[in-house]
CSV table of C-alpha atoms in Angstrom, one decimal:
chain,number,residue,atom,x,y,z
A,213,GLN,CA,71.3,84.4,121.5
A,214,ASN,CA,68.6,85.8,123.8
A,215,ALA,CA,68.3,82.5,125.7
A,216,GLY,CA,72.1,82.5,126.3
A,217,ILE,CA,72.0,86.0,127.6
A,218,SER,CA,69.1,85.3,130.0
A,219,GLN,CA,70.9,82.3,131.5
A,220,GLN,CA,73.9,84.4,132.3
A,221,VAL,CA,71.9,87.0,134.2
A,222,VAL,CA,69.2,84.9,135.8
A,223,PHE,CA,70.6,85.4,139.3
A,224,SER,CA,70.5,89.2,139.0
A,225,PRO,CA,67.1,90.7,138.2
A,226,GLY,CA,68.5,94.2,138.0
A,227,ALA,CA,71.2,93.1,135.6
A,228,MET,CA,68.5,91.2,133.6
A,229,ARG,CA,66.4,94.3,133.2
A,230,ALA,CA,69.4,96.4,132.2
A,231,GLY,CA,70.5,93.7,129.8
A,232,VAL,CA,67.1,93.4,128.1
A,233,LEU,CA,67.0,97.2,127.7
A,234,ALA,CA,70.5,97.2,126.3
A,235,LEU,CA,69.4,94.5,123.9
A,236,LEU,CA,66.5,96.6,122.6
A,237,VAL,CA,68.8,99.5,121.9
A,238,ALA,CA,71.5,97.3,120.4
A,239,SER,CA,69.1,95.8,117.9
A,240,SER,CA,68.9,99.1,116.1
A,241,ALA,CA,72.5,99.0,115.1
A,242,VAL,CA,73.4,98.7,111.4
A,243,PHE,CA,76.4,96.4,111.4
A,244,ALA,CA,76.4,92.9,112.7
A,245,GLN,CA,79.4,93.4,115.1
A,246,GLU,CA,77.3,95.9,117.1
A,247,VAL,CA,75.0,93.0,118.2
A,248,SER,CA,77.5,90.2,118.2
A,249,PRO,CA,77.1,87.7,121.1
A,250,PRO,CA,80.4,88.6,122.8
A,251,ALA,CA,79.5,92.2,122.9
A,252,LEU,CA,76.1,91.6,124.4
A,253,ARG,CA,77.4,89.1,127.0
A,254,LYS,CA,80.0,91.7,128.0
A,255,LEU,CA,77.3,94.3,128.3
A,256,ASP,CA,75.1,92.1,130.4
A,257,LEU,CA,77.8,91.2,132.9
A,258,LEU,CA,78.8,94.8,133.6
A,259,GLY,CA,76.5,94.8,136.6
A,260,LYS,CA,73.6,97.0,137.4
A,261,GLU,CA,75.3,100.3,137.8
A,262,GLU,CA,77.5,100.1,134.7
A,263,ALA,CA,74.9,98.5,132.6
A,264,ALA,CA,72.4,101.3,133.4
A,265,GLY,CA,74.4,103.7,131.3
A,266,ALA,CA,74.8,101.4,128.4
A,267,PRO,CA,71.5,102.3,126.6
A,268,GLU,CA,72.4,106.0,126.7
A,269,ARG,CA,75.8,105.2,125.2
A,270,GLN,CA,74.2,103.0,122.5
A,271,LEU,CA,71.7,105.7,121.7
A,272,LYS,CA,74.4,108.3,121.4
A,273,SER,CA,76.5,106.0,119.3
A,274,SER,CA,73.5,105.3,117.0
A,275,GLY,CA,72.8,109.0,116.7
A,276,ASN,CA,76.4,109.7,115.8
A,277,SER,CA,76.3,106.9,113.3
A,278,PHE,CA,73.2,108.3,111.6
A,279,LEU,CA,74.9,111.7,111.4
A,280,ASP,CA,77.9,110.1,109.8
A,281,SER,CA,75.6,108.5,107.2
A,282,LEU,CA,74.0,111.9,106.5
A,283,LYS,CA,77.5,113.3,105.8
A,284,GLY,CA,78.1,110.3,103.5
A,285,LEU,CA,74.9,111.2,101.7
A,286,VAL,CA,76.2,114.7,101.0
A,287,VAL,CA,79.5,113.2,99.7
A,288,GLY,CA,77.6,110.7,97.6
A,289,LEU,CA,75.5,113.5,96.0
A,290,VAL,CA,78.7,115.2,95.0
A,291,LEU,CA,80.5,112.0,93.9
A,292,LEU,CA,77.7,110.8,91.6
A,293,PRO,CA,77.7,113.7,89.1
A,294,PHE,CA,81.5,113.9,89.4
A,295,SER,CA,81.7,110.2,88.3
A,296,PHE,CA,79.5,110.9,85.3
A,297,ALA,CA,81.8,113.9,84.4
A,298,LEU,CA,84.8,111.7,84.9
A,299,ILE,CA,83.5,109.2,82.4
A,300,MET,CA,82.6,111.8,79.8
A,301,VAL,CA,85.9,113.7,80.1
A,302,ASN,CA,87.9,110.5,80.0
A,303,GLU,CA,86.3,109.5,76.7
A,304,GLN,CA,86.8,113.0,75.4
A,305,ASN,CA,90.5,112.9,76.4
A,306,ARG,CA,90.9,109.4,74.9
A,307,ALA,CA,89.5,110.7,71.6
A,308,ARG,CA,91.8,113.7,71.7
A,309,MET,CA,94.8,111.5,72.2
A,310,GLU,CA,93.8,109.3,69.3
A,311,ASN,CA,93.3,112.4,67.1
A,312,LEU,CA,96.6,113.9,68.2
A,313,HIS,CA,98.5,110.6,67.5
A,314,SER,CA,96.9,110.5,64.1
A,315,TYR,CA,98.2,113.9,63.2
A,316,ALA,CA,101.6,113.1,64.8
A,317,LYS,CA,102.1,110.0,62.7
A,318,ARG,CA,101.5,112.0,59.5
A,319,GLU,CA,103.7,114.9,60.5
A,320,VAL,CA,106.6,113.3,62.3
A,321,GLU,CA,110.1,113.8,60.7
A,322,GLU,CA,113.0,111.5,61.3
A,323,THR,CA,116.3,113.1,62.0
A,324,GLU,CA,119.8,112.2,63.2
A,325,SER,CA,120.7,113.2,66.8
A,326,ASP,CA,124.3,114.1,65.9
A,327,GLN,CA,123.4,116.9,63.4
A,328,LEU,CA,120.9,119.7,63.7
A,329,ASP,CA,118.5,120.5,60.9
A,330,ASP,CA,117.2,124.0,61.3
A,331,ASP,CA,114.4,123.3,58.8
A,332,LEU,CA,112.8,121.1,61.5
A,333,ASP,CA,112.5,123.8,64.1
A,334,TRP,CA,109.0,123.7,65.7
A,335,LYS,CA,108.2,120.4,63.9
A,336,LEU,CA,107.6,117.0,65.5
A,337,VAL,CA,110.7,114.9,65.2
A,338,HIS,CA,111.8,111.4,66.0
A,339,THR,CA,115.5,110.8,66.8
A,340,THR,CA,117.7,108.2,68.5
A,341,GLY,CA,121.2,108.3,69.9
A,342,GLU,CA,123.3,108.0,73.0
A,343,THR,CA,122.7,110.2,76.0
A,344,SER,CA,125.7,111.6,77.8
A,345,THR,CA,126.7,113.9,80.7
A,346,ARG,CA,130.0,115.0,82.2
A,347,GLN,CA,128.4,115.7,85.6
A,348,THR,CA,128.8,113.5,88.7
A,349,LEU,CA,125.7,113.1,90.8
A,350,GLU,CA,126.0,112.3,94.5
A,351,ASP,CA,124.2,112.5,97.8
A,352,PRO,CA,126.3,115.1,99.6
A,353,VAL,CA,125.2,113.9,103.1
A,354,PHE,CA,126.1,110.2,102.8
A,355,VAL,CA,129.1,110.6,100.6
A,356,LYS,CA,130.8,112.7,103.2
A,357,ASN,CA,129.6,110.4,106.0
A,358,GLY,CA,130.9,107.3,104.3
A,359,SER,CA,128.6,104.9,106.2
A,360,VAL,CA,126.5,103.9,103.1
A,361,GLN,CA,127.8,101.2,100.7
A,362,PRO,CA,128.1,101.4,97.8
A,363,THR,CA,128.9,105.1,97.9
A,364,PRO,CA,126.0,107.1,96.5
A,365,ARG,CA,128.1,108.8,93.8
A,366,VAL,CA,127.5,108.0,90.1
A,367,THR,CA,129.0,109.2,86.8
A,368,ASN,CA,127.4,109.1,83.3
A,369,SER,CA,123.9,109.0,84.8
A,370,VAL,CA,121.1,111.4,84.1
A,371,LYS,CA,119.6,111.2,87.6
A,372,LEU,CA,120.1,109.8,91.1
A,373,LYS,CA,117.3,109.0,93.6
A,374,ARG,CA,117.5,108.5,97.3
A,375,GLU,CA,114.7,106.6,99.1
A,376,MET,CA,114.9,107.3,102.8
A,377,GLU,CA,112.8,106.0,105.7
A,378,VAL,CA,113.0,106.7,109.4
A,379,TYR,CA,112.0,104.3,112.2
A,380,GLN,CA,109.2,106.2,114.2
A,381,HIS,CA,106.2,105.8,116.4
A,382,VAL,CA,103.1,105.8,114.2
A,383,GLU,CA,99.6,106.3,115.7
A,384,HIS,CA,96.9,104.1,114.1
A,385,GLU,CA,93.2,104.7,114.4
A,386,ASP,CA,90.2,102.4,114.0
A,387,ASP,CA,86.5,103.5,114.2
A,388,ASP,CA,84.7,102.0,117.2
A,389,ASP,CA,81.0,102.8,117.2
A,390,ASP,CA,80.6,101.6,120.7
A,391,ASP,CA,82.7,104.3,122.1
A,392,ASP,CA,82.9,108.1,121.7
A,393,ASN,CA,86.7,107.9,121.2
A,394,ASN,CA,88.2,106.1,118.3
A,395,LYS,CA,90.3,103.1,119.1
A,396,THR,CA,94.0,104.0,118.7
A,397,TRP,CA,97.3,102.3,119.2
A,398,ILE,CA,101.0,103.0,118.6
A,399,LYS,CA,103.2,100.9,116.3
A,400,GLN,CA,106.8,101.4,115.4
A,401,GLU,CA,107.3,101.5,111.6
A,402,TRP,CA,109.7,102.5,108.9
A,403,VAL,CA,108.0,105.5,107.1
A,404,SER,CA,109.2,107.9,104.4
A,405,TYR,CA,107.8,111.0,106.1
A,406,TYR,CA,107.9,112.8,109.5
A,407,VAL,CA,105.4,111.7,112.0
A,408,ASP,CA,104.6,114.6,114.4
A,409,SER,CA,104.2,112.9,117.8
A,410,SER,CA,102.9,116.1,119.4
A,411,GLU,CA,99.6,115.4,117.6
A,412,PHE,CA,99.1,112.0,119.2
A,413,GLN,CA,96.2,111.5,121.6
A,414,SER,CA,96.9,112.4,125.2
A,415,LYS,CA,97.1,108.8,126.3
A,416,HIS,CA,100.1,108.4,123.8
A,417,GLN,CA,102.1,111.4,124.8
A,418,GLN,CA,104.9,109.2,126.2
A,419,PHE,CA,105.7,108.2,122.6
A,420,VAL,CA,108.0,110.9,121.3
A,421,ASN,CA,109.6,111.0,117.8
A,422,PRO,CA,112.8,112.9,117.3
A,423,PRO,CA,112.7,115.9,114.9
A,424,PRO,CA,113.5,115.3,111.2
A,425,PRO,CA,117.2,114.8,110.4
A,426,SER,CA,119.1,118.1,110.4
A,427,PHE,CA,120.3,117.5,106.8
A,428,LEU,CA,116.7,117.9,105.6
A,429,ALA,CA,116.8,121.6,106.6
A,430,PRO,CA,117.4,122.8,103.0
A,431,LYS,CA,114.3,120.9,101.8
A,432,LEU,CA,112.2,122.5,104.6
A,433,SER,CA,113.5,125.9,103.5
A,434,PHE,CA,112.4,125.1,99.9
A,435,LEU,CA,109.0,123.9,101.0
A,436,SER,CA,108.5,127.1,103.0
A,437,LYS,CA,108.8,129.0,99.7
A,438,VAL,CA,106.4,126.9,97.7
A,439,ASP,CA,104.0,126.0,100.5
A,440,SER,CA,101.1,128.3,101.1
A,441,LYS,CA,100.9,127.3,104.8
A,442,GLU,CA,102.8,129.3,107.4
A,443,LYS,CA,104.9,126.3,108.4
A,444,ALA,CA,106.3,123.9,105.9
A,445,SER,CA,106.3,120.2,106.9
A,446,LEU,CA,107.6,116.9,105.8
A,447,THR,CA,104.5,115.0,106.8
A,448,PHE,CA,103.4,113.9,103.3
A,449,PRO,CA,104.4,110.4,102.0
A,450,GLY,CA,107.8,110.3,100.3
A,451,ALA,CA,108.9,113.6,101.9
A,452,PHE,CA,112.3,112.1,102.8
A,453,HIS,CA,113.0,111.1,99.2
A,454,GLU,CA,115.3,113.2,97.1
A,455,THR,CA,116.2,113.2,93.4
A,456,TRP,CA,119.2,114.9,91.7
A,457,TYR,CA,119.3,115.6,88.0
A,458,ALA,CA,122.2,116.2,85.7
A,459,THR,CA,121.9,119.6,84.1
A,460,ASP,CA,124.0,119.0,81.0
A,461,VAL,CA,122.4,115.9,79.6
A,462,ARG,CA,122.8,115.7,75.8
A,463,LEU,CA,121.4,113.5,73.1
A,464,GLY,CA,123.9,114.2,70.3
A,465,VAL,CA,123.4,117.9,69.6
A,466,TYR,CA,120.2,118.2,71.6
A,467,ASP,CA,119.8,119.3,75.2
A,468,LEU,CA,117.5,117.2,77.4
A,469,HIS,CA,115.8,119.1,80.1
A,470,GLN,CA,114.5,117.8,83.5
A,471,GLU,CA,110.9,117.8,82.3
A,472,LEU,CA,111.8,115.1,79.8
A,473,LEU,CA,114.2,113.2,82.0
A,474,GLU,CA,111.5,112.7,84.6
A,475,LYS,CA,109.8,110.3,82.3
A,476,LEU,CA,112.8,107.9,82.3
A,477,ASN,CA,112.6,104.9,84.6
A,478,PHE,CA,115.2,104.2,87.4
A,479,GLU,CA,117.4,101.2,87.9
A,480,PRO,CA,118.4,100.1,91.4
A,481,LEU,CA,121.9,101.0,92.4
A,482,GLN,CA,121.7,98.6,95.4
A,483,ASP,CA,119.3,95.8,96.2
A,484,GLU,CA,119.3,96.1,100.0
A,485,TRP,CA,118.7,99.0,102.4
A,486,SER,CA,121.6,100.6,104.2
A,487,TYR,CA,120.9,101.1,107.9
A,488,LEU,CA,122.2,103.9,110.0
A,489,ASP,CA,121.5,105.1,113.5
A,490,ALA,CA,120.2,108.6,114.4
A,491,GLN,CA,123.9,110.0,114.4
A,492,LEU,CA,124.4,108.5,110.9
A,493,GLY,CA,126.6,105.7,112.2
A,494,TYR,CA,126.1,102.1,111.3
A,495,GLY,CA,122.7,100.8,112.3
A,496,LYS,CA,121.3,97.4,113.2
A,497,PRO,CA,118.6,96.2,110.8
A,498,SER,CA,117.6,93.4,113.2
A,499,ASN,CA,117.1,95.7,116.2
A,500,PRO,CA,116.2,99.3,115.0
A,501,GLN,CA,115.8,102.1,117.5
A,502,ILE,CA,113.4,105.1,117.2
A,503,GLY,CA,115.2,107.7,115.0
A,504,ASP,CA,117.2,105.2,113.0
A,505,ILE,CA,117.5,105.7,109.2
A,506,ARG,CA,117.7,103.5,106.2
A,507,VAL,CA,118.5,104.5,102.7
A,508,LYS,CA,118.4,103.0,99.2
A,509,TYR,CA,119.5,104.4,95.9
A,510,SER,CA,118.4,104.2,92.2
A,511,THR,CA,120.0,105.6,89.1
A,512,CYS,CA,119.3,106.1,85.4
A,513,PRO,CA,122.5,105.4,83.4
A,514,CYS,CA,123.1,107.1,80.1
A,515,GLY,CA,122.7,104.9,77.0
A,516,PRO,CA,120.7,104.5,73.8
A,517,THR,CA,117.6,106.7,73.9
A,518,THR,CA,114.6,107.5,71.7
A,519,VAL,CA,112.8,110.9,71.7
A,520,VAL,CA,109.6,111.9,69.9
A,521,ALA,CA,108.8,115.6,70.6
A,522,LEU,CA,108.7,119.1,69.1
A,523,GLN,CA,112.1,120.4,68.1
A,524,THR,CA,112.8,123.9,69.3
A,525,ASP,CA,115.1,126.5,67.7
A,526,GLU,CA,117.5,126.1,70.7
A,527,ALA,CA,118.3,122.5,70.0
A,528,SER,CA,116.0,121.1,72.6
A,529,PHE,CA,112.5,119.6,72.9
A,530,LEU,CA,109.0,120.7,74.0
A,531,PRO,CA,105.6,118.9,74.0
A,532,TYR,CA,103.7,118.5,70.7
A,533,ARG,CA,100.2,119.7,71.7
A,534,ILE,CA,96.7,120.0,70.4
A,535,ILE,CA,96.2,123.2,68.4
A,536,PRO,CA,93.2,124.6,66.5
A,537,ARG,CA,93.7,123.6,62.9
A,538,CYS,CA,90.7,125.1,61.2
A,539,CYS,CA,92.3,128.5,60.4
A,540,LEU,CA,95.8,127.3,59.4
A,541,CYS,CA,96.5,128.4,55.9
A,542,SER,CA,100.2,127.6,55.6
A,543,GLU,CA,103.0,125.4,57.0
A,544,GLU,CA,104.5,128.5,58.7
A,545,ALA,CA,101.2,129.3,60.4
A,546,LYS,CA,101.1,125.8,61.7
A,547,LYS,CA,104.7,125.9,63.0
A,548,GLU,CA,103.9,129.2,64.7
A,549,MET,CA,100.8,127.8,66.4
A,550,LEU,CA,102.7,124.7,67.6
A,551,LYS,CA,105.4,127.0,69.0
A,552,ASP,CA,102.9,129.1,70.9
A,553,TYR,CA,101.1,126.1,72.4
A,554,ALA,CA,104.4,124.3,73.3
A,555,GLN,CA,105.6,127.4,75.2
A,556,MET,CA,102.4,127.7,77.3
A,557,THR,CA,102.5,126.8,80.9
A,558,ILE,CA,100.6,123.7,82.0
A,559,GLU,CA,97.8,125.9,83.4
A,560,GLU,CA,97.5,127.9,80.2
A,561,TYR,CA,97.4,124.8,78.1
A,562,ASP,CA,94.8,123.1,80.3
A,563,ALA,CA,92.6,126.2,80.0
A,564,THR,CA,92.5,125.8,76.2
A,565,LEU,CA,91.1,122.3,76.6
A,566,ASP,CA,88.4,123.4,79.2
A,567,CYS,CA,84.8,124.0,78.4
A,568,PRO,CA,84.2,127.7,77.4
A,569,VAL,CA,81.4,128.0,80.1
A,570,PRO,CA,83.4,127.2,83.3
A,571,LEU,CA,80.5,127.8,85.7
A,572,LEU,CA,78.3,125.5,83.7
A,573,CYS,CA,80.9,122.7,83.3
A,574,TYR,CA,82.7,123.1,86.6
A,575,LEU,CA,82.6,119.4,87.4
A,576,CYS,CA,83.9,118.5,83.9
A,577,ASN,CA,86.8,120.9,84.3
A,578,LEU,CA,87.5,119.5,87.7
A,579,ALA,CA,87.4,116.0,86.2
A,580,SER,CA,89.8,117.2,83.5
A,581,ARG,CA,92.4,118.3,86.1
A,582,PHE,CA,92.1,114.9,87.7
A,583,ILE,CA,92.6,113.1,84.4
A,584,TYR,CA,95.5,115.3,83.2
A,585,MET,CA,97.5,114.3,86.3
A,586,ALA,CA,97.6,110.9,84.7
A,587,GLN,CA,97.5,111.7,81.1
A,588,ARG,CA,97.7,115.1,79.4
A,589,PRO,CA,97.0,115.2,75.6
A,590,SER,CA,100.5,115.8,74.1
A,591,VAL,CA,103.3,113.9,72.4
A,592,PHE,CA,106.4,114.2,74.6
A,593,TYR,CA,108.0,110.8,74.5
A,594,ILE,CA,111.3,109.5,75.7
A,595,ALA,CA,112.4,105.9,76.2
A,596,LYS,CA,115.5,103.9,76.8
A,597,GLY,CA,116.7,102.0,73.7
A,598,GLU,CA,116.5,102.8,70.0
A,599,GLU,CA,112.9,102.5,68.7
A,600,GLU,CA,111.5,103.0,65.2
A,601,PRO,CA,108.7,105.6,64.9
A,602,GLU,CA,106.1,102.8,64.5
A,603,GLU,CA,107.3,101.2,67.8
A,604,ALA,CA,107.4,104.5,69.6
A,605,PHE,CA,103.9,105.4,68.6
A,606,GLN,CA,102.6,101.9,69.4
A,607,ASN,CA,104.1,102.3,73.0
A,608,MET,CA,102.4,105.7,73.3
A,609,GLU,CA,99.0,104.4,72.2
A,610,SER,CA,99.3,101.4,74.4
A,611,SER,CA,100.1,103.5,77.5
A,612,ALA,CA,97.3,105.9,76.7
A,613,GLY,CA,94.8,103.0,76.3
A,614,VAL,CA,95.8,101.4,79.6
A,615,THR,CA,95.5,104.8,81.4
A,616,ALA,CA,92.0,105.3,79.8
A,617,CYS,CA,90.9,101.9,81.0
A,618,VAL,CA,92.1,102.5,84.5
A,619,LEU,CA,90.3,105.8,84.6
A,620,ARG,CA,87.1,104.1,83.4
A,621,LEU,CA,87.4,101.6,86.3
A,622,VAL,CA,88.0,104.5,88.7
A,623,ALA,CA,84.9,106.3,87.4
A,624,TRP,CA,82.7,103.2,87.9
A,625,VAL,CA,84.0,102.6,91.4
A,626,LEU,CA,83.2,106.3,92.3
A,627,MET,CA,79.7,105.9,90.9
A,628,TRP,CA,79.2,102.6,92.9
A,629,VAL,CA,80.5,104.2,96.1
A,630,SER,CA,78.3,107.3,95.6
A,631,ILE,CA,75.2,105.1,95.4
A,632,LEU,CA,76.2,103.2,98.6
A,633,LEU,CA,76.7,106.5,100.4
A,634,ILE,CA,73.4,107.9,99.2
A,635,ALA,CA,71.6,104.8,100.4
A,636,GLY,CA,73.4,104.8,103.8
A,637,PRO,CA,70.8,107.0,105.7
A,638,PHE,CA,67.9,104.8,104.6
A,639,VAL,CA,69.7,101.7,105.8
A,640,LYS,CA,70.3,103.4,109.2
A,641,LEU,CA,66.7,104.4,109.5
A,642,VAL,CA,65.5,100.8,108.9
A,643,SER,CA,68.0,99.6,111.5
A,644,PHE,CA,66.3,101.7,114.2
A,645,ILE,CA,63.2,99.4,114.1
A,646,PRO,CA,63.3,97.3,117.4
A,647,PHE,CA,64.1,93.6,117.2
A,648,ILE,CA,63.8,93.2,113.4
A,649,GLY,CA,65.6,96.4,112.4
A,650,HIS,CA,69.1,94.8,112.2
A,651,PHE,CA,67.9,91.9,110.0
A,652,PHE,CA,66.1,94.1,107.5
A,653,ALA,CA,68.9,96.7,107.5
A,654,SER,CA,71.4,94.0,106.7
A,655,LEU,CA,69.1,92.6,104.0
A,656,LEU,CA,68.6,96.1,102.5
A,657,ALA,CA,72.4,96.9,102.7
A,658,ILE,CA,73.2,93.7,100.8
A,659,SER,CA,70.4,94.4,98.2
A,660,VAL,CA,71.7,98.0,97.7
A,661,LEU,CA,75.3,96.6,97.4
A,662,LEU,CA,74.3,94.2,94.6
A,663,VAL,CA,72.0,96.5,92.8
A,664,ALA,CA,74.5,99.4,92.9
A,665,CYS,CA,77.3,97.1,91.6
A,666,CYS,CA,75.2,95.8,88.7
A,667,GLY,CA,73.3,99.0,88.0
A,668,THR,CA,76.4,101.3,88.0
A,669,ALA,CA,78.3,98.9,85.8
A,670,LEU,CA,75.5,98.9,83.3
A,671,ILE,CA,75.0,102.7,83.5
A,672,SER,CA,78.7,103.5,83.3
A,673,GLY,CA,79.0,101.1,80.4
A,674,ILE,CA,76.2,102.8,78.5
A,675,VAL,CA,77.6,106.3,79.2
A,676,MET,CA,81.1,105.2,78.2
A,677,PHE,CA,79.9,103.7,74.9
A,678,THR,CA,77.7,106.8,74.1
A,679,PHE,CA,80.4,109.3,74.6
A,680,TYR,CA,83.0,107.0,73.0
A,681,VAL,CA,80.8,107.2,69.9
A,682,LEU,CA,79.8,110.9,70.2
A,683,VAL,CA,83.4,112.2,70.4
A,684,ARG,CA,84.4,110.1,67.3
A,685,PRO,CA,82.1,111.3,64.4
A,686,LEU,CA,83.9,109.0,62.0
A,687,ILE,CA,82.7,106.1,64.1
A,688,ALA,CA,79.4,107.5,65.1
A,689,ILE,CA,78.1,108.1,61.5
A,690,PRO,CA,78.8,104.6,60.1
A,691,LEU,CA,77.6,103.0,63.4
A,692,ALA,CA,74.3,105.0,63.2
A,693,THR,CA,73.9,104.0,59.6
A,694,LEU,CA,74.5,100.4,60.4
A,695,VAL,CA,71.9,100.4,63.3
A,696,ILE,CA,69.3,102.1,61.1
A,697,GLY,CA,70.0,99.8,58.2
A,698,GLY,CA,69.6,96.8,60.5
A,699,ILE,CA,66.3,98.0,61.7
A,700,VAL,CA,65.0,98.6,58.1
A,701,ALA,CA,66.3,95.2,57.0
A,702,PHE,CA,64.6,93.5,60.0
A,703,ASN,CA,61.3,95.3,59.2
A,704,TYR,CA,61.6,94.4,55.5
A,705,PHE,CA,62.2,90.7,55.9
A,706,TYR,CA,59.8,90.0,58.8
A,707,ASN,CA,57.0,92.5,58.0
A,708,GLY,CA,57.2,93.0,54.2
A,709,PRO,CA,57.9,96.3,52.4
A,710,ASP,CA,54.8,97.9,53.8
A,711,GLY,CA,55.6,97.2,57.5
A,712,ILE,CA,55.6,100.0,60.0
A,713,VAL,CA,57.9,98.5,62.6
A,714,ALA,CA,60.8,100.5,61.5
A,715,GLU,CA,58.8,103.7,61.6
A,716,LYS,CA,57.7,103.0,65.1
A,717,MET,CA,61.2,102.1,66.3
A,718,LEU,CA,62.7,105.2,64.7
């Protein structure tokens, strides 16, 4: 590479000196693309005046890159303990779910959905039947407009969902360490949220997106009430989507509220998108214009349904949750406790599961909130079709197991990434060594990558297994007995009854 560069600048001594100086600076870069032959050739051919400023730009870029690695170090130092907390809390949550399902299987009562048994109030019940509603659900905007086919109006359906996307200018960004400014470009895309073109870089100010469709004003008004910011926005993914729920859904004599209906899956009402122009007229899918709209609908028809949940005294359902059982002296006391916990808000219930020393276990409580977004310990089950109690609980346990495995994988990835971020500044420092810095930095980066991958997999596996056993005493005690018995047996057969290997190992 050096020989190739020298041949290109041999007729310009000034350019040669500038090119050699630039090469010395470029050799301290961390990534291979920073010293690739095309980049160096381009730098050498800039000429004397332009190449003279290249070393300063490279030094500034290297300094900024090192500062970024220090920021990554701070992030890594936070992510590492959080990943351990996530592993521990996930195993604890999995054990809680298993324990809760164990109680639920013993306490669940089967009942018919077409008759109400008051004796089952505030008990866990399993029931099946046909859902029904007399309400008609529709998208008021496009029903009146008439430009969407099929018409977005459904009967005998518990919910209707509109997916909407608008064709807009979208600014993309790519980090470029050779320049102070990030490389950006504009692309026209279908997106489900509003892209504020006033926040584009100055060189892209000619790309202007129209304001959000006027029929979204009610949603903006709603967001302004729940958003803590002064100005509500539709800039989050899926902001244009909308879901309507029937308010009179019944399963025999039971009322089904929205909190339970949200768990049911959708079925597509149409397979293809419907395209409209900005004035809600018919659009052209092959040649969309900025501001054009496309919509697609899904629905959830009424039909055979299974519910496993806590029956209330108002012929409805609430979650069956974890309660303290050590002080329950009677069946009535248990029902009252289940009632109190079922009527708690999500925040109040989560607080009962937190560590009693919040300042000491802040990371664990934070990890708990992250896990509860995916799986909160409760039995609040609904599914299409008629399922026996055994099948319903099998589906619940299968879902809980898959979620726990996914969270284990997430915790391991976070631990791996945190190690890479912590090692980042050291790799950068090695890269500053002239000539050989890039080679050794690349070698160190690959070594850290492999060691972090294998090491974190081993560590996370050990931590998972340890806490899996610790939060399950019925497994921990027999397992510990088995291990100790194995050590004693090994000592007896290989060292005789007077051996001391077991004593040393224990």
